[in-house]
PDB file of C-alpha atoms and ligand atoms in Angstrom:
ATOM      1  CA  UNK A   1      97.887  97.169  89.715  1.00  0.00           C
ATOM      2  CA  UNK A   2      99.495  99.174  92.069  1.00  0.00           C
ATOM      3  CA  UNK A   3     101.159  97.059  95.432  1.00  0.00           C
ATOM      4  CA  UNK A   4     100.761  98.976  98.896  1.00  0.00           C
ATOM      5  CA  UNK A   5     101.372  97.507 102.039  1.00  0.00           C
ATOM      6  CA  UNK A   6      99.499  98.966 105.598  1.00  0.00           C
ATOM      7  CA  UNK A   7     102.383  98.056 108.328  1.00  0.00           C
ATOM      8  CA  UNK A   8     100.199  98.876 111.960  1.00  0.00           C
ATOM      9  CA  UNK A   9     102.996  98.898 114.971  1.00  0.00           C
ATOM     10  CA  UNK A  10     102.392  97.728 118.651  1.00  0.00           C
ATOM     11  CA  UNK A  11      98.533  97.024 120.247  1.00  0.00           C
ATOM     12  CA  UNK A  12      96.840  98.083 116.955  1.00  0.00           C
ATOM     13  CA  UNK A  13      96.216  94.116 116.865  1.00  0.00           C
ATOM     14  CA  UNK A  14      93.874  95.262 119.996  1.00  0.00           C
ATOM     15  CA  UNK A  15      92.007  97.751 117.791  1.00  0.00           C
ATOM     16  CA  UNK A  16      88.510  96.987 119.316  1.00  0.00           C
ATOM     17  CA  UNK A  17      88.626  96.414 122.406  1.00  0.00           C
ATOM     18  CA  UNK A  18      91.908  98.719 123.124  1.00  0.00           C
ATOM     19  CA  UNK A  19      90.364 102.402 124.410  1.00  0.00           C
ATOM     20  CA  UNK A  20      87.453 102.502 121.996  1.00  0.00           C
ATOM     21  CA  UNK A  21      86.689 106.234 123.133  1.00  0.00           C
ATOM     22  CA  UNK A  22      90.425 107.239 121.428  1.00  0.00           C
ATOM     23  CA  UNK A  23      90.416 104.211 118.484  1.00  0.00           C
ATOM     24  CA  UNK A  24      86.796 103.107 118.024  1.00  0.00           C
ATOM     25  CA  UNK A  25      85.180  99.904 118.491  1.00  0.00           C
ATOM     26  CA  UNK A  26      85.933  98.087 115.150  1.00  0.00           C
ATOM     27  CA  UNK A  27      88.231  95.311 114.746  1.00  0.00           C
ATOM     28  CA  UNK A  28      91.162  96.214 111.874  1.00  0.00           C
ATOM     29  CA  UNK A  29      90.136  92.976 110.416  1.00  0.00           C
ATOM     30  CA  UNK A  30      86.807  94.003 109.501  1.00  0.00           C
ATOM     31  CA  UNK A  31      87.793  97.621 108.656  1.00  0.00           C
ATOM     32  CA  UNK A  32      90.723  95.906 105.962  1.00  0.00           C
ATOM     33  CA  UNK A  33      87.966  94.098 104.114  1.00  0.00           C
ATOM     34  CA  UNK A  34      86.079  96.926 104.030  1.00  0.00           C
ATOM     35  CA  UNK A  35      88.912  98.941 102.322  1.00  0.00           C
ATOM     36  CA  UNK A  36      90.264  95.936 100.080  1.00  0.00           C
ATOM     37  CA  UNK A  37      86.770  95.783  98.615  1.00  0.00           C
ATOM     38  CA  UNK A  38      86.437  99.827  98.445  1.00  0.00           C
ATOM     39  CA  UNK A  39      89.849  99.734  96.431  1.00  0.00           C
ATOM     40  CA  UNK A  40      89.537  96.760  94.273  1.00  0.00           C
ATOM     41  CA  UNK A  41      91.492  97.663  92.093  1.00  0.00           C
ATOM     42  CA  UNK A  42      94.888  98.304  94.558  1.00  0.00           C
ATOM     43  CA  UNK A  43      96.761  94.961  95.949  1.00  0.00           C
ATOM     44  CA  UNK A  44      96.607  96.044  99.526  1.00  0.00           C
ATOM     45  CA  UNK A  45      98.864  93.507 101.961  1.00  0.00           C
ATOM     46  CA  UNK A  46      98.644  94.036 105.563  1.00  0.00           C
ATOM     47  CA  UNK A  47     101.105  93.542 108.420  1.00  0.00           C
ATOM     48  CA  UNK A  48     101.058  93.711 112.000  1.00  0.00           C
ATOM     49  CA  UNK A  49     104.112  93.056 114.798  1.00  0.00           C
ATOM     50  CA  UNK A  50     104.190  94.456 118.027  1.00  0.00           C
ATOM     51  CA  UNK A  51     107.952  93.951 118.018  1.00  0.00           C
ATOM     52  CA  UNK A  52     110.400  96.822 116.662  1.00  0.00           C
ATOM     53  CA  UNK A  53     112.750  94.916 115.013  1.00  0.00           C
ATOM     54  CA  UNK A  54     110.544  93.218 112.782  1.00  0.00           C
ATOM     55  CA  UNK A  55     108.660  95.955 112.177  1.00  0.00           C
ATOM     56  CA  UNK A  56     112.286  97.209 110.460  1.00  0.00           C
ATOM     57  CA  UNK A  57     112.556  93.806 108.840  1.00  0.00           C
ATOM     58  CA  UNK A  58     109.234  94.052 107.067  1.00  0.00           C
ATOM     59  CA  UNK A  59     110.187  98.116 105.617  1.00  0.00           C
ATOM     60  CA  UNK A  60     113.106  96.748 104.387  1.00  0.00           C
ATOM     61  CA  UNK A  61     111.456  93.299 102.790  1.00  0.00           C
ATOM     62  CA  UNK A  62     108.629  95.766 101.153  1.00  0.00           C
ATOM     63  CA  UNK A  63     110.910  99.273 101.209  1.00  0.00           C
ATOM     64  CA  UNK A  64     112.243  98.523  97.699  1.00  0.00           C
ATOM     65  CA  UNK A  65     109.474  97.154  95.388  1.00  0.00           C
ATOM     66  CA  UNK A  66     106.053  97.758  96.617  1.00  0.00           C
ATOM     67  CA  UNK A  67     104.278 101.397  95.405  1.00  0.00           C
ATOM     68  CA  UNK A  68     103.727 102.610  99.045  1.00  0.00           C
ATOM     69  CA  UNK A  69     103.878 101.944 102.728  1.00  0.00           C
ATOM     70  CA  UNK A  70     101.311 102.968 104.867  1.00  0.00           C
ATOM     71  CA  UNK A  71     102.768 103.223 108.564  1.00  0.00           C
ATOM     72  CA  UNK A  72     100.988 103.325 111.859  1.00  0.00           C
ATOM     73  CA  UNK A  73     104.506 102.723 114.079  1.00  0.00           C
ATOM     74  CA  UNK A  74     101.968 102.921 117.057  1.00  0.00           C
ATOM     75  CA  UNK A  75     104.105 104.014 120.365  1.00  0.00           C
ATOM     76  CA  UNK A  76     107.428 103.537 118.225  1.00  0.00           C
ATOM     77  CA  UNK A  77     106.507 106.549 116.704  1.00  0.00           C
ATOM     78  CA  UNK A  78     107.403 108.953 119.623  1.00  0.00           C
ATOM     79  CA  UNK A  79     110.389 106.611 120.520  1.00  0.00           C
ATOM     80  CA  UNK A  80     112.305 104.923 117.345  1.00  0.00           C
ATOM     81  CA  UNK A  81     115.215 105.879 116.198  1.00  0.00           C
ATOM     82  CA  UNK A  82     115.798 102.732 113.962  1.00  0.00           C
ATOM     83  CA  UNK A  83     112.323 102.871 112.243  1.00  0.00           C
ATOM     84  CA  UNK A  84     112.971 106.557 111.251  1.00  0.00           C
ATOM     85  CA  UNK A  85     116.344 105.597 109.904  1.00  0.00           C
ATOM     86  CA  UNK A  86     114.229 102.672 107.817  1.00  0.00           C
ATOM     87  CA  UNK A  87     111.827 105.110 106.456  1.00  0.00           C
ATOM     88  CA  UNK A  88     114.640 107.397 105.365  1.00  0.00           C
ATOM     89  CA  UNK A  89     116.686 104.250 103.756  1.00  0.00           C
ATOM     90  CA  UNK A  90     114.268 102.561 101.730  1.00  0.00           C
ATOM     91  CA  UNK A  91     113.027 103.540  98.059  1.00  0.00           C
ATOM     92  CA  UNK A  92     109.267 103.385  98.577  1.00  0.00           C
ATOM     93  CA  UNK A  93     106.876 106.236  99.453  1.00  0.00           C
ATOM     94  CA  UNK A  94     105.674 105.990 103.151  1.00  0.00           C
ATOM     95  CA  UNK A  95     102.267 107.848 104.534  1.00  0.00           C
ATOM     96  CA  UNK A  96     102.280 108.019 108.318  1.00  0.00           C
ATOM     97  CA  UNK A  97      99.198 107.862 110.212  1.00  0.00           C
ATOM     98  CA  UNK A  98      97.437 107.530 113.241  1.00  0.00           C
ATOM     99  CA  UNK A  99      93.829 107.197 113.979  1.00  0.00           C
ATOM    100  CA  UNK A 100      93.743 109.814 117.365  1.00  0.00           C
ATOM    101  CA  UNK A 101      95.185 113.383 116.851  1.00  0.00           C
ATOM    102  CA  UNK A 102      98.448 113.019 118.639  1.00  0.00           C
ATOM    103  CA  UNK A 103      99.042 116.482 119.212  1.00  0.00           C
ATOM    104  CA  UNK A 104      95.740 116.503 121.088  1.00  0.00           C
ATOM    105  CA  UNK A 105      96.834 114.045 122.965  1.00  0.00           C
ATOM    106  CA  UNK A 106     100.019 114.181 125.835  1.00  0.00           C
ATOM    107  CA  UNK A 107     103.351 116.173 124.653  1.00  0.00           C
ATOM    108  CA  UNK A 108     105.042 112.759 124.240  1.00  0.00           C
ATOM    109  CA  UNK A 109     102.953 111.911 121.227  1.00  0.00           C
ATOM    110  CA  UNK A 110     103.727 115.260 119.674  1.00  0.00           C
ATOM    111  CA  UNK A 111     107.031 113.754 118.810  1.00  0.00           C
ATOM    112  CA  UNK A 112     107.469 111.564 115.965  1.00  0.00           C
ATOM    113  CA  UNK A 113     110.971 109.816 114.031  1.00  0.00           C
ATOM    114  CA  UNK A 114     108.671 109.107 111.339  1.00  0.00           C
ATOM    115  CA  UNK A 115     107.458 112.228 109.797  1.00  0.00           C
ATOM    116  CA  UNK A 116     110.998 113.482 109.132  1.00  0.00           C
ATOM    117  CA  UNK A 117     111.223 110.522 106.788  1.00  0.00           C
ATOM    118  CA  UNK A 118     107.663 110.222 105.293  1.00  0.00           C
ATOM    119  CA  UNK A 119     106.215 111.658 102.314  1.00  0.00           C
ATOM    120  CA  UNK A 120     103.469 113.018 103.852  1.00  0.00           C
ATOM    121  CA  UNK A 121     101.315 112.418 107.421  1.00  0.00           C
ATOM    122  CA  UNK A 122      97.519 111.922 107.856  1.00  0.00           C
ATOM    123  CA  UNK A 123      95.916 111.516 111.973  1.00  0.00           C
ATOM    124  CA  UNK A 124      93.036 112.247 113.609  1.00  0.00           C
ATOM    125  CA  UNK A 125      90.497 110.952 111.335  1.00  0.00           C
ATOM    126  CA  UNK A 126      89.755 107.391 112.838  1.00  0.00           C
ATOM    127  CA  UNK A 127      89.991 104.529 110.555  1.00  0.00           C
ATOM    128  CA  UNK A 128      89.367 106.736 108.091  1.00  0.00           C
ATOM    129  CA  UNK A 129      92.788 108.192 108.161  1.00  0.00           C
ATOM    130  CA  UNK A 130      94.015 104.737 106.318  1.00  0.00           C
ATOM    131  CA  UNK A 131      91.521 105.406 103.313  1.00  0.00           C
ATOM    132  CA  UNK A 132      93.160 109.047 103.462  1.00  0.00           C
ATOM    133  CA  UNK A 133      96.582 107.664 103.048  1.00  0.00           C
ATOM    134  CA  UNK A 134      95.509 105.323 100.086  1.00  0.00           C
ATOM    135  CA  UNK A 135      93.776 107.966  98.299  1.00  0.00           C
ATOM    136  CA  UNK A 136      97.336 109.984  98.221  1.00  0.00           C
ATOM    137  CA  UNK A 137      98.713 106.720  96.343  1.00  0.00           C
ATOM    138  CA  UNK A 138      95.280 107.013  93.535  1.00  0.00           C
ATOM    139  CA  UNK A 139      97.197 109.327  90.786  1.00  0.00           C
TER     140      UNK A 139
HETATM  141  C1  DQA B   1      98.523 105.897 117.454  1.00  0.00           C
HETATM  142  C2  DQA B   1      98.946 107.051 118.355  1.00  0.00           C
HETATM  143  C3  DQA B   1     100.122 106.657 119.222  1.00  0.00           C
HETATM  144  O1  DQA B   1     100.495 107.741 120.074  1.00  0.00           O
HETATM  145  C4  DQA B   1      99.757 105.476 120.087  1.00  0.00           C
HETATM  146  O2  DQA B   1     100.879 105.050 120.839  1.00  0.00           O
HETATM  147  C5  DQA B   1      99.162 104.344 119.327  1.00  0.00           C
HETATM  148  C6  DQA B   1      98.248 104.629 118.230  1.00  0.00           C
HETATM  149  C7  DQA B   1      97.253 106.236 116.636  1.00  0.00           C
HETATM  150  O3  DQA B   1      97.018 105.548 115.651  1.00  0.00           O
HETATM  151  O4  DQA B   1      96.498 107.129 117.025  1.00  0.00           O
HETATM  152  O5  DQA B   1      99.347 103.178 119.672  1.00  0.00           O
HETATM  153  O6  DQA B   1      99.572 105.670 116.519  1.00  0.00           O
END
Protein backbone atom coordinates (compact mmCIF):
# COMPACT_ATOMS: atom_id res chain seq x y z
CA UNK A 1 0.00 0.00 0.00
CA UNK A 2 1.47 2.98 -1.06
CA UNK A 3 2.19 5.86 2.06
CA UNK A 4 1.50 9.62 0.96
CA UNK A 5 1.33 12.33 3.21
CA UNK A 6 -0.88 15.88 2.29
CA UNK A 7 1.32 18.62 4.34
CA UNK A 8 -1.30 22.03 3.98
CA UNK A 9 0.91 25.28 5.19
CA UNK A 10 -0.49 28.42 7.05
CA UNK A 11 -4.62 29.28 7.36
CA UNK A 12 -5.55 26.18 5.26
CA UNK A 13 -6.74 24.99 8.90
CA UNK A 14 -9.38 27.98 8.09
CA UNK A 15 -10.44 26.28 4.85
CA UNK A 16 -14.23 27.09 5.27
CA UNK A 17 -14.73 29.92 6.56
CA UNK A 18 -11.31 31.62 5.15
CA UNK A 19 -12.47 33.61 1.64
CA UNK A 20 -14.87 30.95 0.43
CA UNK A 21 -15.24 32.91 -3.01
CA UNK A 22 -11.16 32.01 -3.65
CA UNK A 23 -11.13 28.41 -1.45
CA UNK A 24 -14.74 27.22 -1.20
CA UNK A 25 -16.88 26.63 1.66
CA UNK A 26 -15.85 23.06 2.76
CA UNK A 27 -13.97 22.25 5.75
CA UNK A 28 -10.49 20.11 4.78
CA UNK A 29 -11.73 17.74 7.34
CA UNK A 30 -14.66 16.71 5.51
CA UNK A 31 -13.00 16.96 2.05
CA UNK A 32 -9.95 14.31 3.62
CA UNK A 33 -12.59 11.72 4.39
CA UNK A 34 -13.98 12.13 1.31
CA UNK A 35 -10.62 11.38 -0.47
CA UNK A 36 -9.38 8.63 2.13
CA UNK A 37 -12.56 6.74 1.27
CA UNK A 38 -12.23 7.58 -2.69
CA UNK A 39 -8.58 6.07 -2.42
CA UNK A 40 -8.97 3.19 -0.14
CA UNK A 41 -6.56 1.59 -1.14
CA UNK A 42 -3.58 4.55 -0.53
CA UNK A 43 -2.50 5.25 3.34
CA UNK A 44 -3.10 8.94 3.11
CA UNK A 45 -1.71 10.90 6.53
CA UNK A 46 -2.46 14.46 6.82
CA UNK A 47 -0.63 17.38 8.42
CA UNK A 48 -1.26 20.85 9.08
CA UNK A 49 1.13 23.75 10.94
CA UNK A 50 0.87 27.21 10.37
CA UNK A 51 4.46 27.55 11.56
CA UNK A 52 7.51 27.31 8.98
CA UNK A 53 9.79 25.54 10.86
CA UNK A 54 7.77 22.68 11.54
CA UNK A 55 6.45 22.57 8.43
CA UNK A 56 10.47 21.71 7.53
CA UNK A 57 10.49 19.32 10.45
CA UNK A 58 7.60 17.26 9.17
CA UNK A 59 9.39 17.04 5.14
CA UNK A 60 12.24 15.88 6.71
CA UNK A 61 10.38 13.25 9.32
CA UNK A 62 8.28 11.96 6.04
CA UNK A 63 11.03 13.21 3.14
CA UNK A 64 12.81 9.83 3.30
CA UNK A 65 10.30 6.91 3.54
CA UNK A 66 6.86 7.80 2.60
CA UNK A 67 5.89 7.36 -1.49
CA UNK A 68 4.92 11.09 -1.91
CA UNK A 69 4.33 14.46 -0.39
CA UNK A 70 1.62 16.44 -1.36
CA UNK A 71 2.45 20.24 -0.46
CA UNK A 72 0.16 23.19 -0.13
CA UNK A 73 3.12 25.61 1.63
CA UNK A 74 0.17 28.19 1.65
CA UNK A 75 1.85 31.91 1.78
CA UNK A 76 5.37 30.16 2.37
CA UNK A 77 5.20 29.37 -1.03
CA UNK A 78 5.94 32.90 -2.47
CA UNK A 79 8.33 33.54 0.54
CA UNK A 80 10.48 30.30 1.77
CA UNK A 81 13.66 29.83 1.15
CA UNK A 82 14.13 26.94 3.74
CA UNK A 83 11.06 24.89 2.55
CA UNK A 84 12.43 24.98 -1.08
CA UNK A 85 15.79 23.87 0.17
CA UNK A 86 13.64 20.85 2.07
CA UNK A 87 11.91 19.87 -1.03
CA UNK A 88 15.19 19.77 -2.93
CA UNK A 89 16.97 17.68 0.09
CA UNK A 90 14.71 14.99 0.77
CA UNK A 91 14.28 11.57 -1.25
CA UNK A 92 10.51 11.55 -1.70
CA UNK A 93 8.46 12.82 -4.67
CA UNK A 94 6.62 16.14 -3.81
CA UNK A 95 3.35 17.51 -5.91
CA UNK A 96 2.75 21.18 -5.19
CA UNK A 97 -0.60 22.56 -5.18
CA UNK A 98 -2.89 25.15 -4.50
CA UNK A 99 -6.58 25.31 -4.70
CA UNK A 100 -6.84 29.21 -6.42
CA UNK A 101 -4.80 29.83 -9.67
CA UNK A 102 -1.99 31.87 -8.29
CA UNK A 103 -0.98 33.39 -11.34
CA UNK A 104 -4.51 34.77 -11.56
CA UNK A 105 -4.15 36.07 -8.57
CA UNK A 106 -1.52 39.26 -7.42
CA UNK A 107 2.23 39.07 -8.96
CA UNK A 108 3.43 38.01 -5.48
CA UNK A 109 1.78 34.63 -5.77
CA UNK A 110 3.31 34.11 -9.18
CA UNK A 111 6.45 33.32 -7.31
CA UNK A 112 7.03 30.08 -5.80
CA UNK A 113 10.50 28.23 -3.92
CA UNK A 114 8.61 25.17 -4.31
CA UNK A 115 8.17 24.35 -7.87
CA UNK A 116 11.92 24.49 -8.55
CA UNK A 117 12.09 21.51 -6.23
CA UNK A 118 8.84 19.54 -6.97
CA UNK A 119 8.16 16.88 -9.30
CA UNK A 120 5.43 18.35 -10.77
CA UNK A 121 2.63 21.34 -9.78
CA UNK A 122 -1.22 21.14 -9.92
CA UNK A 123 -3.54 24.77 -8.89
CA UNK A 124 -6.51 26.16 -9.75
CA UNK A 125 -8.79 23.32 -9.53
CA UNK A 126 -10.32 23.74 -5.92
CA UNK A 127 -10.13 20.85 -3.68
CA UNK A 128 -9.98 18.98 -6.48
CA UNK A 129 -6.44 19.86 -7.20
CA UNK A 130 -5.46 17.36 -4.10
CA UNK A 131 -7.27 14.34 -5.91
CA UNK A 132 -5.14 15.63 -9.03
CA UNK A 133 -1.95 15.31 -7.16
CA UNK A 134 -2.85 11.74 -5.82
CA UNK A 135 -3.82 10.49 -9.09
CA UNK A 136 -0.04 11.39 -10.35
CA UNK A 137 1.13 8.92 -7.41
CA UNK A 138 -1.69 5.87 -9.00
CA UNK A 139 1.00 4.08 -11.48
C1 LIG B 1 -2.80 28.90 -1.76
C2 LIG B 1 -2.37 30.11 -2.57
C3 LIG B 1 -1.43 30.99 -1.77
O1 LIG B 1 -1.05 32.14 -2.53
C4 LIG B 1 -2.11 31.47 -0.51
O2 LIG B 1 -1.22 32.22 0.29
C5 LIG B 1 -2.74 30.37 0.28
C6 LIG B 1 -3.40 29.28 -0.42
C7 LIG B 1 -3.85 28.04 -2.51
O3 LIG B 1 -4.01 26.89 -2.13
O4 LIG B 1 -4.51 28.55 -3.42
O5 LIG B 1 -2.79 30.42 1.51
O6 LIG B 1 -1.65 28.08 -1.56
Amino acid sequence: MKHLIIINGPNLNLLGKREPAIYGSETFEDYLQKLKSKYNDLQIDYYQSNVEGELIDKLQEVGFTYDGIILNAAAYTHTSVGIGDAVKAIDTSVVEVHISNTFSREEFRHQSFISPNANGVILGFGLKSYDLAIESFID
